Amino acid sequence: MDTSDTPTALEKRAQIGDRLSSPSAERNKGVIAKLLAETLPSGARVLEIGSGTGQHALEAVSCRSDLLWQPSDPDVISRASQDAWALDAPDQIMPSKDLNLLQPDWAAGLGPFDALVCMNVIHISPWGVCQQIAAQARRLLSGHGVVFLYGPYKEGEATAPSNLDFDRSLQSRNPEWGVRDLDVVLAEMASGGLTLERRVNMPANNLSLIFKFAGAEHASS
Ligand SMILES: C[S@@+](CC[C@H](N)C(=O)[O-])C[C@H]1O[C@@H](n2cnc3c(N)ncnc32)[C@H](O)[C@@H]1O
């Protein structure tokens, strides 16, 4: 994917060799990994969408030695970074896959997985990415599978001012980007048979949203 006109990161990332470090991932990876550790099913095979630098994957598997993690990204430099960080946990993190959710048949031949994890992506990509997560979850996940979304959301008058500013800034960069309305995301997930099981308020006005298929039993470890 030529990402030259759609920057994959909004912040300056440090680099040592192929390993990129995002300041925001460095700040929030611990709290996210802790929540993932208490959320993901035992022995979960995880597909991460838009893994970015790959810092989250390494932090997550460092908290849970039973996880098998498949990172992905359409951006070649990000995939190289993911593979470089994965050298610290080669038994748990697979070589990154080139997955662009706006490409037809992106999910063909993948899975099954027990969790789909997508952090800080659906507001920095066209709405079609969120639609594809909802549409392909049933195909990619086992019946007890979990979808984990992390990022900022709009909630009408309750929206944090910083998220409204962020929304305006994203849209000025790319009119197809923007902080999504929580209600609209929930409705999209419901169209894929996914029900919100848990919502967790995270630092800096972000949310973690944990979805399961309607009727599935609780499968957290
Ligand atoms: C802001 S970064 C977030 C990276 C990482 N998940 C994190 O939280 O640090 C957004 C990521 O989404 C990826 N992305 C953008 N468009 C995408 C698409 N159509 N399909 C899959 N990933 C996409 C970008 O390449 C980038 O790595």
GROMACS .gro file of C-alpha atoms and ligand atoms in nm:
model
  248
    1MET     CA    1   0.000   0.000   0.000
    2ASP     CA    2   0.134   0.344  -0.085
    3THR     CA    3   0.084   0.531   0.240
    4SER     CA    4   0.275   0.840   0.134
    5ASP     CA    5  -0.041   1.054   0.126
    6THR     CA    6  -0.206   0.893   0.430
    7PRO     CA    7   0.035   0.920   0.721
    8THR     CA    8   0.021   0.613   0.942
    9ALA     CA    9   0.124   0.801   1.253
   10LEU     CA   10   0.023   1.144   1.377
   11GLU     CA   11   0.318   1.171   1.613
   12LYS     CA   12   0.693   1.159   1.576
   13ARG     CA   13   0.814   0.805   1.631
   14ALA     CA   14   1.163   0.722   1.755
   15GLN     CA   15   1.355   0.453   1.568
   16ILE     CA   16   1.631   0.209   1.659
   17GLY     CA   17   1.702  -0.026   1.370
   18ASP     CA   18   1.361  -0.129   1.237
   19ARG     CA   19   1.199  -0.082   1.579
   20LEU     CA   20   0.972   0.221   1.589
   21SER     CA   21   0.853   0.363   1.922
   22SER     CA   22   0.537   0.564   1.939
   23PRO     CA   23   0.523   0.793   2.246
   24SER     CA   24   0.149   0.733   2.287
   25ALA     CA   25   0.186   0.354   2.261
   26GLU     CA   26   0.466   0.373   2.516
   27ARG     CA   27   0.233   0.561   2.752
   28ASN     CA   28  -0.075   0.343   2.715
   29LYS     CA   29   0.056  -0.004   2.629
   30GLY     CA   30   0.076  -0.114   2.993
   31VAL     CA   31  -0.282  -0.032   3.084
   32ILE     CA   32  -0.414  -0.180   2.759
   33ALA     CA   33  -0.213  -0.501   2.798
   34LYS     CA   34  -0.342  -0.541   3.154
   35LEU     CA   35  -0.702  -0.516   3.031
   36LEU     CA   36  -0.633  -0.751   2.740
   37ALA     CA   37  -0.480  -0.999   2.985
   38GLU     CA   38  -0.801  -1.014   3.187
   39THR     CA   39  -1.022  -1.016   2.875
   40LEU     CA   40  -0.876  -1.257   2.621
   41PRO     CA   41  -0.980  -1.622   2.631
   42SER     CA   42  -0.728  -1.876   2.756
   43GLY     CA   43  -0.484  -1.974   2.480
   44ALA     CA   44  -0.628  -1.706   2.251
   45ARG     CA   45  -0.516  -1.676   1.891
   46VAL     CA   46  -0.529  -1.301   1.831
   47LEU     CA   47  -0.550  -1.110   1.503
   48GLU     CA   48  -0.449  -0.746   1.547
   49ILE     CA   49  -0.557  -0.498   1.281
   50GLY     CA   50  -0.338  -0.193   1.218
   51SER     CA   51  -0.065  -0.294   1.464
   52GLY     CA   52   0.145   0.017   1.401
   53THR     CA   53   0.487  -0.001   1.564
   54GLY     CA   54   0.417  -0.344   1.719
   55GLN     CA   55   0.474  -0.226   2.076
   56HIS     CA   56   0.125  -0.330   2.189
   57ALA     CA   57   0.170  -0.686   2.062
   58LEU     CA   58   0.491  -0.739   2.256
   59GLU     CA   59   0.346  -0.586   2.573
   60ALA     CA   60   0.033  -0.801   2.546
   61VAL     CA   61   0.216  -1.132   2.504
   62SER     CA   62   0.457  -1.034   2.782
   63CYS     CA   63   0.156  -1.029   3.017
   64ARG     CA   64   0.012  -1.360   2.895
   65SER     CA   65   0.244  -1.642   2.790
   66ASP     CA   66  -0.049  -1.842   2.643
   67LEU     CA   67  -0.135  -1.588   2.369
   68LEU     CA   68  -0.051  -1.638   2.003
   69TRP     CA   69  -0.049  -1.298   1.830
   70GLN     CA   70  -0.083  -1.220   1.459
   71PRO     CA   71   0.007  -0.855   1.393
   72SER     CA   72  -0.083  -0.686   1.064
   73ASP     CA   73  -0.065  -0.353   0.885
   74PRO     CA   74  -0.088  -0.222   0.529
   75ASP     CA   75   0.221  -0.008   0.588
   76VAL     CA   76   0.552  -0.179   0.506
   77ILE     CA   77   0.761   0.024   0.753
   78SER     CA   78   0.518  -0.054   1.034
   79ARG     CA   79   0.530  -0.425   0.947
   80ALA     CA   80   0.910  -0.420   0.962
   81SER     CA   81   0.886  -0.259   1.307
   82GLN     CA   82   0.633  -0.521   1.423
   83ASP     CA   83   0.865  -0.800   1.308
   84ALA     CA   84   1.160  -0.636   1.480
   85TRP     CA   85   0.979  -0.607   1.817
   86ALA     CA   86   0.852  -0.964   1.771
   87LEU     CA   87   1.211  -1.092   1.793
   88ASP     CA   88   1.169  -1.054   2.172
   89ALA     CA   89   0.881  -1.306   2.169
   90PRO     CA   90   0.926  -1.519   1.856
   91ASP     CA   91   0.719  -1.809   1.990
   92GLN     CA   92   0.418  -1.587   2.050
   93ILE     CA   93   0.421  -1.323   1.776
   94MET     CA   94   0.385  -1.431   1.413
   95PRO     CA   95   0.544  -1.250   1.117
   96SER     CA   96   0.328  -0.949   1.038
   97LYS     CA   97   0.069  -0.978   0.761
   98ASP     CA   98  -0.005  -0.717   0.497
   99LEU     CA   99  -0.373  -0.657   0.571
  100ASN     CA  100  -0.562  -0.357   0.436
  101LEU     CA  101  -0.927  -0.381   0.536
  102LEU     CA  102  -1.028  -0.167   0.240
  103GLN     CA  103  -0.901  -0.429  -0.004
  104PRO     CA  104  -1.153  -0.686  -0.129
  105ASP     CA  105  -1.118  -1.031   0.030
  106TRP     CA  106  -0.865  -0.913   0.289
  107ALA     CA  107  -0.995  -1.180   0.530
  108ALA     CA  108  -0.971  -1.470   0.283
  109GLY     CA  109  -0.769  -1.763   0.416
  110LEU     CA  110  -0.724  -1.613   0.763
  111GLY     CA  111  -0.820  -1.767   1.094
  112PRO     CA  112  -0.985  -1.897   1.288
  113PHE     CA  113  -0.892  -1.659   1.571
  114ASP     CA  114  -1.029  -1.615   1.921
  115ALA     CA  115  -0.991  -1.238   1.926
  116LEU     CA  116  -0.979  -0.944   1.689
  117VAL     CA  117  -0.792  -0.650   1.842
  118CYS     CA  118  -0.795  -0.306   1.683
  119MET     CA  119  -0.647  -0.006   1.861
  120ASN     CA  120  -0.640   0.355   1.742
  121VAL     CA  121  -0.736   0.266   1.387
  122ILE     CA  122  -1.103   0.330   1.310
  123HIS     CA  123  -1.073   0.707   1.354
  124ILE     CA  124  -0.753   0.729   1.144
  125SER     CA  125  -0.892   0.537   0.848
  126PRO     CA  126  -1.211   0.552   0.641
  127TRP     CA  127  -1.534   0.427   0.800
  128GLY     CA  128  -1.511   0.119   0.576
  129VAL     CA  129  -1.246  -0.022   0.811
  130CYS     CA  130  -1.491  -0.035   1.102
  131GLN     CA  131  -1.755  -0.179   0.871
  132GLN     CA  132  -1.516  -0.454   0.764
  133ILE     CA  133  -1.432  -0.550   1.123
  134ALA     CA  134  -1.803  -0.594   1.191
  135ALA     CA  135  -1.870  -0.771   0.863
  136GLN     CA  136  -1.581  -1.020   0.881
  137ALA     CA  137  -1.579  -1.098   1.256
  138ARG     CA  138  -1.809  -1.398   1.221
  139ARG     CA  139  -1.590  -1.541   0.945
  140LEU     CA  140  -1.262  -1.482   1.130
  141LEU     CA  141  -1.354  -1.568   1.487
  142SER     CA  142  -1.452  -1.882   1.669
  143GLY     CA  143  -1.798  -1.872   1.829
  144HIS     CA  144  -1.666  -1.754   2.166
  145GLY     CA  145  -1.450  -1.491   1.995
  146VAL     CA  146  -1.394  -1.141   2.125
  147VAL     CA  147  -1.361  -0.809   1.940
  148PHE     CA  148  -1.156  -0.550   2.130
  149LEU     CA  149  -1.160  -0.189   2.011
  150TYR     CA  150  -0.958   0.088   2.174
  151GLY     CA  151  -0.962   0.458   2.099
  152PRO     CA  152  -1.150   0.788   2.138
  153TYR     CA  153  -1.526   0.819   2.073
  154LYS     CA  154  -1.791   1.089   2.053
  155GLU     CA  155  -2.085   1.055   2.290
  156GLY     CA  156  -2.302   1.358   2.218
  157GLU     CA  157  -2.283   1.624   2.486
  158ALA     CA  158  -2.072   1.396   2.704
  159THR     CA  159  -1.788   1.405   2.450
  160ALA     CA  160  -1.461   1.522   2.598
  161PRO     CA  161  -1.356   1.859   2.447
  162SER     CA  162  -1.016   1.709   2.362
  163ASN     CA  163  -1.189   1.444   2.150
  164LEU     CA  164  -1.391   1.710   1.966
  165ASP     CA  165  -1.067   1.897   1.893
  166PHE     CA  166  -0.906   1.572   1.780
  167ASP     CA  167  -1.206   1.502   1.553
  168ARG     CA  168  -1.171   1.843   1.385
  169SER     CA  169  -0.798   1.797   1.342
  170LEU     CA  170  -0.841   1.449   1.189
  171GLN     CA  171  -1.106   1.569   0.946
  172SER     CA  172  -0.891   1.860   0.836
  173ARG     CA  173  -0.617   1.609   0.745
  174ASN     CA  174  -0.852   1.367   0.574
  175PRO     CA  175  -1.231   1.414   0.547
  176GLU     CA  176  -1.277   1.035   0.566
  177TRP     CA  177  -1.116   1.024   0.911
  178GLY     CA  178  -1.272   1.135   1.237
  179VAL     CA  179  -1.352   1.035   1.593
  180ARG     CA  180  -1.649   0.801   1.555
  181ASP     CA  181  -1.984   0.825   1.733
  182LEU     CA  182  -2.002   0.548   1.990
  183ASP     CA  183  -2.367   0.475   1.905
  184VAL     CA  184  -2.284   0.436   1.537
  185VAL     CA  185  -1.996   0.199   1.614
  186LEU     CA  186  -2.217  -0.009   1.843
  187ALA     CA  187  -2.484  -0.029   1.571
  188GLU     CA  188  -2.226  -0.135   1.313
  189MET     CA  189  -2.094  -0.408   1.543
  190ALA     CA  190  -2.450  -0.523   1.610
  191SER     CA  191  -2.500  -0.563   1.234
  192GLY     CA  192  -2.221  -0.823   1.252
  193GLY     CA  193  -2.392  -1.001   1.544
  194LEU     CA  194  -2.165  -0.844   1.807
  195THR     CA  195  -2.293  -0.720   2.141
  196LEU     CA  196  -2.104  -0.485   2.371
  197GLU     CA  197  -2.007  -0.695   2.672
  198ARG     CA  198  -1.789  -0.444   2.853
  199ARG     CA  199  -1.689  -0.081   2.825
  200VAL     CA  200  -1.385   0.042   3.014
  201ASN     CA  201  -1.291   0.409   3.052
  202MET     CA  202  -0.921   0.444   2.979
  203PRO     CA  203  -0.674   0.729   3.038
  204ALA     CA  204  -0.690   1.041   2.818
  205ASN     CA  205  -1.060   1.004   2.734
  206ASN     CA  206  -1.018   0.679   2.543
  207LEU     CA  207  -1.244   0.376   2.570
  208SER     CA  208  -1.189   0.005   2.547
  209LEU     CA  209  -1.490  -0.173   2.399
  210ILE     CA  210  -1.521  -0.550   2.431
  211PHE     CA  211  -1.773  -0.724   2.206
  212LYS     CA  212  -1.889  -1.083   2.188
  213PHE     CA  213  -2.134  -1.260   1.963
  214ALA     CA  214  -2.488  -1.244   2.094
  215GLY     CA  215  -2.562  -1.560   2.292
  216ALA     CA  216  -2.195  -1.658   2.338
  217GLU     CA  217  -2.093  -1.767   2.686
  218HIS     CA  218  -1.849  -1.560   2.888
  219ALA     CA  219  -1.505  -1.681   2.783
  220SER     CA  220  -1.255  -1.463   2.970
  221SER     CA  221  -0.970  -1.654   3.128
  222LIG     C1  222  -0.260   0.554   1.468
  222LIG     S1  223  -0.194   0.404   1.408
  222LIG     C2  224  -0.227   0.296   1.546
  222LIG     C3  225  -0.122   0.190   1.559
  222LIG     C4  226  -0.137   0.097   1.681
  222LIG     N1  227  -0.257   0.018   1.671
  222LIG     C5  228  -0.136   0.175   1.809
  222LIG     O1  229  -0.240   0.186   1.875
  222LIG     O2  230  -0.030   0.226   1.846
  222LIG     C6  231  -0.314   0.352   1.287
  222LIG     C7  232  -0.271   0.225   1.213
  222LIG     O3  233  -0.380   0.185   1.129
  222LIG     C8  234  -0.327   0.137   1.008
  222LIG     N2  235  -0.428   0.145   0.903
  222LIG     C9  236  -0.468   0.255   0.835
  222LIG     N3  237  -0.556   0.223   0.740
  222LIG    C10  238  -0.575   0.089   0.748
  222LIG    C11  239  -0.655  -0.004   0.675
  222LIG     N4  240  -0.730   0.035   0.571
  222LIG     N5  241  -0.650  -0.135   0.709
  222LIG    C12  242  -0.573  -0.176   0.812
  222LIG     N6  243  -0.495  -0.092   0.885
  222LIG    C13  244  -0.495   0.039   0.853
  222LIG    C14  245  -0.207   0.228   0.983
  222LIG     O4  246  -0.115   0.175   0.890
  222LIG    C15  247  -0.151   0.246   1.123
  222LIG     O5  248  -0.052   0.150   1.154
   0.00000   0.00000   0.00000
